[in-house]
Amino acid sequence: MSKPVLSGRKAKWSLLHSDFEIKFVPQKAIKGQALADFLATHPSPDNVELPADLPNEEVFTIETVTWQLYFDGAARRNGAGAGLVFITPSGGLIPYSFSFLSLCSNNVAEYKAFIIGLEFSLKMHIDCLQAYCDSQLVVRQLNGQYAVRNATLIPYHEGAKYLMSQFQGIHVSYILRSKNDKADALANLAASLMLPDERDIQITIGERYLLPPAIERIEEFVDSNVITASKCDEEPDDLDCSLPIIEYLQHGKSPNDSRKKAKVRHRATRFLYLNDTLYKR
């Protein structure tokens, strides 16, 4: 007795599609004569040798694309937050920062950060994920090395394991806090800027100096020549004629005589008094 065309799973699909006016047409088998006809229509040249070895399994393997996730949680007296840093296969960086509306412990914040990272990964259709965390307790609990004895952590642990089961490949590794600094900074920032009513803010981080570093500042030098002091010809009994200029430049004093005062002020514009030395500009 021949087996009907629509049997088992195919018959079930046909009934389900009938509600939507979709007709299921099973694929027909390709007969050997069709392959022979194709080879006869497209013959190979005589000078081309046909390979005797068939391709092995390595030819048909598809290279898996793995993303990286660095996550961290932070809990403070007045806030808690999570920081996520995704590293794309091409080396791109995608940061996220989240504030929690309720206070929690550090371990709960770590689990919440990981769960948020898994949910984002699934939304981005990431199949293979390598996650990193600086909490040995959370990493070893997720890898099954430690049992979860804290009743508060059990629901978060179960939720994380359920999300992990939806990936083709996923692994959680422990790293030092110094190597998880970006996610740690984002988590602490979110904990410090805890916002009510689930509001979002955008923070721009830029590298820019308002002033150049002190070692790069170029000091201004005055191209000057030291002048030689000499007696004034007009008043040989007075002190050096440079003294009125020095007093004017250092203390703002000028002679009482209006004619000499104007002369000193005019000549003082051509000099500079620095470190007990009078320089000509």
Short mmCIF file of C-alpha atoms in Angstrom, two decimals:
data_model
loop_
_atom_site.label_atom_id
_atom_site.label_comp_id
_atom_site.label_asym_id
_atom_site.label_seq_id
_atom_site.Cartn_x
_atom_site.Cartn_y
_atom_site.Cartn_z
CA MET A 1 0.00 0.00 0.00
CA SER A 2 1.49 3.36 -1.03
CA LYS A 3 1.84 6.11 1.51
CA PRO A 4 -0.41 9.17 0.90
CA VAL A 5 1.28 12.37 -0.24
CA LEU A 6 -0.02 14.43 2.69
CA SER A 7 0.80 12.46 5.79
CA GLY A 8 1.95 13.24 9.30
CA ARG A 9 3.44 16.69 9.71
CA LYS A 10 2.72 17.73 6.11
CA ALA A 11 -1.00 17.02 6.56
CA LYS A 12 -1.03 19.11 9.75
CA TRP A 13 0.62 22.04 7.93
CA SER A 14 -1.92 21.79 5.12
CA LEU A 15 -4.84 22.02 7.58
CA LEU A 16 -3.30 24.99 9.40
CA HIS A 17 -2.70 26.85 6.14
CA SER A 18 -6.24 26.26 4.93
CA ASP A 19 -7.59 28.76 7.48
CA PHE A 20 -5.60 31.49 5.73
CA GLU A 21 -6.50 30.38 2.20
CA ILE A 22 -2.94 29.13 1.68
CA LYS A 23 -2.59 25.99 -0.38
CA PHE A 24 0.23 23.66 0.57
CA VAL A 25 1.99 22.05 -2.40
CA PRO A 26 4.55 19.36 -1.50
CA GLN A 27 7.89 19.42 -3.30
CA LYS A 28 8.32 16.70 -5.86
CA ALA A 29 11.34 14.46 -5.83
CA ILE A 30 14.03 15.05 -8.45
CA LYS A 31 14.48 11.96 -10.55
CA GLY A 32 17.84 10.71 -11.70
CA GLN A 33 16.85 11.25 -15.34
CA ALA A 34 16.62 15.03 -14.70
CA LEU A 35 20.22 15.06 -13.48
CA ALA A 36 21.32 13.02 -16.50
CA ASP A 37 19.52 15.41 -18.85
CA PHE A 38 21.24 18.39 -17.22
CA LEU A 39 24.70 16.85 -17.60
CA ALA A 40 23.94 15.97 -21.23
CA THR A 41 22.84 19.54 -21.96
CA HIS A 42 25.91 21.07 -20.23
CA PRO A 43 28.83 18.77 -21.08
CA SER A 44 32.27 19.43 -19.61
CA PRO A 45 35.18 20.12 -22.00
CA ASP A 46 37.42 17.20 -22.77
CA ASN A 47 40.52 18.93 -21.44
CA VAL A 48 39.00 19.48 -17.95
CA GLU A 49 39.71 16.78 -15.42
CA LEU A 50 36.92 15.92 -13.06
CA PRO A 51 38.00 15.94 -9.38
CA ALA A 52 37.89 12.52 -7.82
CA ASP A 53 37.80 13.79 -4.21
CA LEU A 54 34.54 15.13 -2.87
CA PRO A 55 34.57 18.21 -0.62
CA ASN A 56 35.01 17.41 3.04
CA GLU A 57 32.91 18.71 5.90
CA GLU A 58 35.14 21.75 6.49
CA VAL A 59 33.95 23.31 3.22
CA PHE A 60 30.37 23.35 4.42
CA THR A 61 31.03 24.73 7.91
CA ILE A 62 29.96 28.30 8.62
CA GLU A 63 32.21 30.44 10.80
CA THR A 64 30.40 31.62 13.91
CA VAL A 65 30.30 35.35 14.61
CA THR A 66 30.93 36.06 18.29
CA TRP A 67 30.15 39.30 20.10
CA GLN A 68 31.68 40.38 23.40
CA LEU A 69 29.75 41.79 26.35
CA TYR A 70 31.33 43.53 29.33
CA PHE A 71 28.79 44.12 32.10
CA ASP A 72 28.88 45.49 35.62
CA GLY A 73 26.42 46.56 38.30
CA ALA A 74 26.76 49.24 40.98
CA ALA A 75 24.69 49.76 44.13
CA ARG A 76 24.82 52.80 46.38
CA ARG A 77 22.78 54.16 49.24
CA ASN A 78 20.69 56.38 46.99
CA GLY A 79 20.82 54.56 43.68
CA ALA A 80 21.79 51.53 41.62
CA GLY A 81 22.69 51.07 37.99
CA ALA A 82 24.12 48.85 35.30
CA GLY A 83 26.77 49.38 32.67
CA LEU A 84 27.07 47.42 29.40
CA VAL A 85 29.73 47.55 26.72
CA PHE A 86 29.22 45.51 23.53
CA ILE A 87 32.21 44.79 21.30
CA THR A 88 31.17 43.92 17.76
CA PRO A 89 33.03 41.28 15.71
CA SER A 90 34.65 44.10 13.75
CA GLY A 91 35.88 45.84 16.94
CA GLY A 92 33.16 48.47 17.31
CA LEU A 93 32.05 49.64 20.75
CA ILE A 94 28.41 50.06 21.82
CA PRO A 95 27.96 51.39 25.40
CA TYR A 96 24.76 51.39 27.47
CA SER A 97 23.97 52.67 30.94
CA PHE A 98 20.82 51.99 32.98
CA SER A 99 19.49 53.27 36.31
CA PHE A 100 17.34 51.03 38.49
CA LEU A 101 14.19 52.46 40.03
CA SER A 102 14.67 50.49 43.27
CA LEU A 103 17.65 49.98 45.53
CA CYS A 104 19.34 46.60 45.56
CA SER A 105 22.55 44.84 46.56
CA ASN A 106 25.70 44.69 44.44
CA ASN A 107 25.09 41.04 43.48
CA VAL A 108 21.52 41.79 42.38
CA ALA A 109 22.82 44.73 40.34
CA GLU A 110 25.33 42.41 38.65
CA TYR A 111 22.58 39.94 37.73
CA LYS A 112 20.29 42.71 36.48
CA ALA A 113 23.08 44.06 34.29
CA PHE A 114 23.69 40.61 32.82
CA ILE A 115 19.99 40.02 32.17
CA ILE A 116 19.66 43.38 30.41
CA GLY A 117 22.69 42.53 28.31
CA LEU A 118 21.20 39.17 27.32
CA GLU A 119 17.88 40.77 26.38
CA PHE A 120 19.67 43.35 24.21
CA SER A 121 21.73 40.60 22.59
CA LEU A 122 18.62 38.63 21.66
CA LYS A 123 16.98 41.73 20.22
CA MET A 124 20.08 42.30 18.08
CA HIS A 125 19.91 38.65 16.91
CA ILE A 126 23.28 37.74 18.40
CA ASP A 127 23.78 33.96 18.34
CA CYS A 128 27.19 33.61 19.99
CA LEU A 129 28.19 35.75 22.96
CA GLN A 130 31.28 35.95 25.15
CA ALA A 131 30.43 37.79 28.38
CA TYR A 132 32.87 39.21 30.94
CA CYS A 133 32.23 40.23 34.55
CA ASP A 134 34.43 41.24 37.50
CA SER A 135 32.29 39.42 40.11
CA GLN A 136 33.63 35.94 40.82
CA LEU A 137 30.45 34.96 42.68
CA VAL A 138 28.13 35.78 39.78
CA VAL A 139 30.42 34.17 37.19
CA ARG A 140 30.83 30.93 39.13
CA GLN A 141 27.11 30.72 39.88
CA LEU A 142 26.27 31.17 36.20
CA ASN A 143 28.81 28.50 35.23
CA GLY A 144 27.43 26.07 37.81
CA GLN A 145 30.55 26.10 40.02
CA TYR A 146 28.73 27.66 42.98
CA ALA A 147 25.23 26.91 44.21
CA VAL A 148 22.84 29.83 44.63
CA ARG A 149 21.89 29.84 48.33
CA ASN A 150 20.67 33.41 48.63
CA ALA A 151 16.90 33.42 48.13
CA THR A 152 17.06 36.94 46.66
CA LEU A 153 19.40 35.86 43.87
CA ILE A 154 17.52 32.70 42.87
CA PRO A 155 14.92 34.35 40.57
CA TYR A 156 17.61 36.45 38.85
CA HIS A 157 19.81 33.38 38.42
CA GLU A 158 16.96 31.37 36.90
CA GLY A 159 16.03 34.23 34.57
CA ALA A 160 19.61 34.57 33.39
CA LYS A 161 19.96 30.82 32.76
CA TYR A 162 16.73 30.82 30.74
CA LEU A 163 17.99 33.64 28.51
CA MET A 164 21.36 31.91 28.13
CA SER A 165 19.62 28.79 26.83
CA GLN A 166 18.35 30.76 23.82
CA PHE A 167 21.87 31.32 22.42
CA GLN A 168 23.70 28.94 20.15
CA GLY A 169 26.90 29.58 22.07
CA ILE A 170 27.49 31.61 25.23
CA HIS A 171 30.15 31.69 27.91
CA VAL A 172 30.71 33.91 30.95
CA SER A 173 34.26 34.61 32.10
CA TYR A 174 35.77 36.46 35.04
CA ILE A 175 38.07 39.44 34.48
CA LEU A 176 39.78 41.91 36.77
CA ARG A 177 38.00 45.14 37.62
CA SER A 178 40.76 47.12 35.93
CA LYS A 179 39.93 45.42 32.61
CA ASN A 180 36.23 46.09 33.09
CA ASP A 181 36.68 49.81 33.71
CA LYS A 182 34.34 51.04 30.96
CA ALA A 183 31.33 49.02 32.17
CA ASP A 184 32.19 49.90 35.78
CA ALA A 185 32.26 53.62 34.96
CA LEU A 186 28.90 53.42 33.17
CA ALA A 187 27.33 51.54 36.09
CA ASN A 188 28.57 54.07 38.65
CA LEU A 189 27.40 56.93 36.45
CA ALA A 190 23.91 55.44 36.22
CA ALA A 191 23.81 54.86 39.99
CA SER A 192 24.82 58.47 40.63
CA LEU A 193 22.31 59.92 38.13
CA MET A 194 19.30 57.91 39.21
CA LEU A 195 16.30 59.53 37.49
CA PRO A 196 12.62 59.17 38.42
CA ASP A 197 9.81 58.25 36.04
CA GLU A 198 12.13 56.23 33.76
CA ARG A 199 13.39 59.31 31.99
CA ASP A 200 16.34 59.15 29.60
CA ILE A 201 19.21 61.58 29.34
CA GLN A 202 21.99 61.71 26.78
CA ILE A 203 25.54 62.30 27.97
CA THR A 204 28.24 63.23 25.47
CA ILE A 205 31.83 62.39 26.34
CA GLY A 206 34.47 64.27 24.38
CA GLU A 207 38.22 64.63 24.52
CA ARG A 208 39.05 68.31 24.41
CA TYR A 209 41.40 70.62 26.28
CA LEU A 210 40.18 74.09 27.24
CA LEU A 211 43.81 75.17 27.71
CA PRO A 212 46.98 73.53 26.42
CA PRO A 213 49.03 71.61 28.98
CA ALA A 214 51.49 73.70 30.97
CA ILE A 215 54.53 71.96 29.51
CA GLU A 216 53.32 72.78 25.99
CA ARG A 217 52.87 76.47 26.62
CA ILE A 218 55.32 78.65 24.74
CA GLU A 219 56.74 81.42 26.81
CA GLU A 220 56.83 84.84 25.25
CA PHE A 221 60.32 86.25 25.02
CA VAL A 222 61.01 89.93 24.40
CA ASP A 223 63.63 90.63 21.80
CA SER A 224 65.59 93.17 23.79
CA ASN A 225 69.01 94.69 24.23
CA VAL A 226 70.50 95.88 27.53
CA ILE A 227 71.25 99.56 27.46
CA THR A 228 74.17 101.21 29.20
CA ALA A 229 73.33 103.81 31.83
CA SER A 230 74.86 107.18 31.36
CA LYS A 231 74.68 110.65 32.83
CA CYS A 232 72.24 113.07 31.27
CA ASP A 233 73.97 115.91 29.46
CA GLU A 234 71.35 118.41 30.45
CA GLU A 235 71.63 117.85 34.20
CA PRO A 236 75.06 116.39 35.02
CA ASP A 237 74.58 116.71 38.77
CA ASP A 238 71.45 114.50 38.77
CA LEU A 239 71.44 110.75 39.03
CA ASP A 240 71.50 108.48 36.02
CA CYS A 241 69.05 109.68 33.39
CA SER A 242 67.54 106.20 33.32
CA LEU A 243 66.36 106.53 36.92
CA PRO A 244 63.21 108.57 36.09
CA ILE A 245 62.27 105.98 33.50
CA ILE A 246 62.79 103.16 36.00
CA GLU A 247 60.72 104.92 38.67
CA TYR A 248 57.96 105.56 36.16
CA LEU A 249 57.92 101.94 34.95
CA GLN A 250 58.22 100.43 38.43
CA HIS A 251 56.15 102.77 40.59
CA GLY A 252 54.38 105.06 38.14
CA LYS A 253 56.23 108.13 39.43
CA SER A 254 57.03 110.98 37.08
CA PRO A 255 58.90 114.32 37.52
CA ASN A 256 56.99 117.35 38.73
CA ASP A 257 58.07 119.44 35.80
CA SER A 258 55.46 119.08 33.06
CA ARG A 259 58.06 119.16 30.28
CA LYS A 260 60.19 116.44 31.89
CA LYS A 261 57.06 114.43 32.75
CA ALA A 262 55.98 114.29 29.11
CA LYS A 263 59.52 113.41 28.05
CA VAL A 264 59.78 110.54 30.56
CA ARG A 265 56.42 109.13 29.61
CA HIS A 266 57.30 109.29 25.95
CA ARG A 267 60.69 107.61 26.41
CA ALA A 268 59.29 104.98 28.83
CA THR A 269 57.23 103.43 26.06
CA ARG A 270 60.46 102.23 24.44
CA PHE A 271 61.81 100.45 27.55
CA LEU A 272 61.00 97.48 29.79
CA TYR A 273 62.09 97.13 33.43
CA LEU A 274 62.44 93.48 34.46
CA ASN A 275 64.44 91.82 37.25
CA ASP A 276 66.18 95.05 38.25
CA THR A 277 67.37 95.57 34.68
CA LEU A 278 66.23 98.13 32.15
CA TYR A 279 65.72 96.78 28.64
CA LYS A 280 65.12 98.55 25.38
CA ARG A 281 62.23 97.10 23.38
#
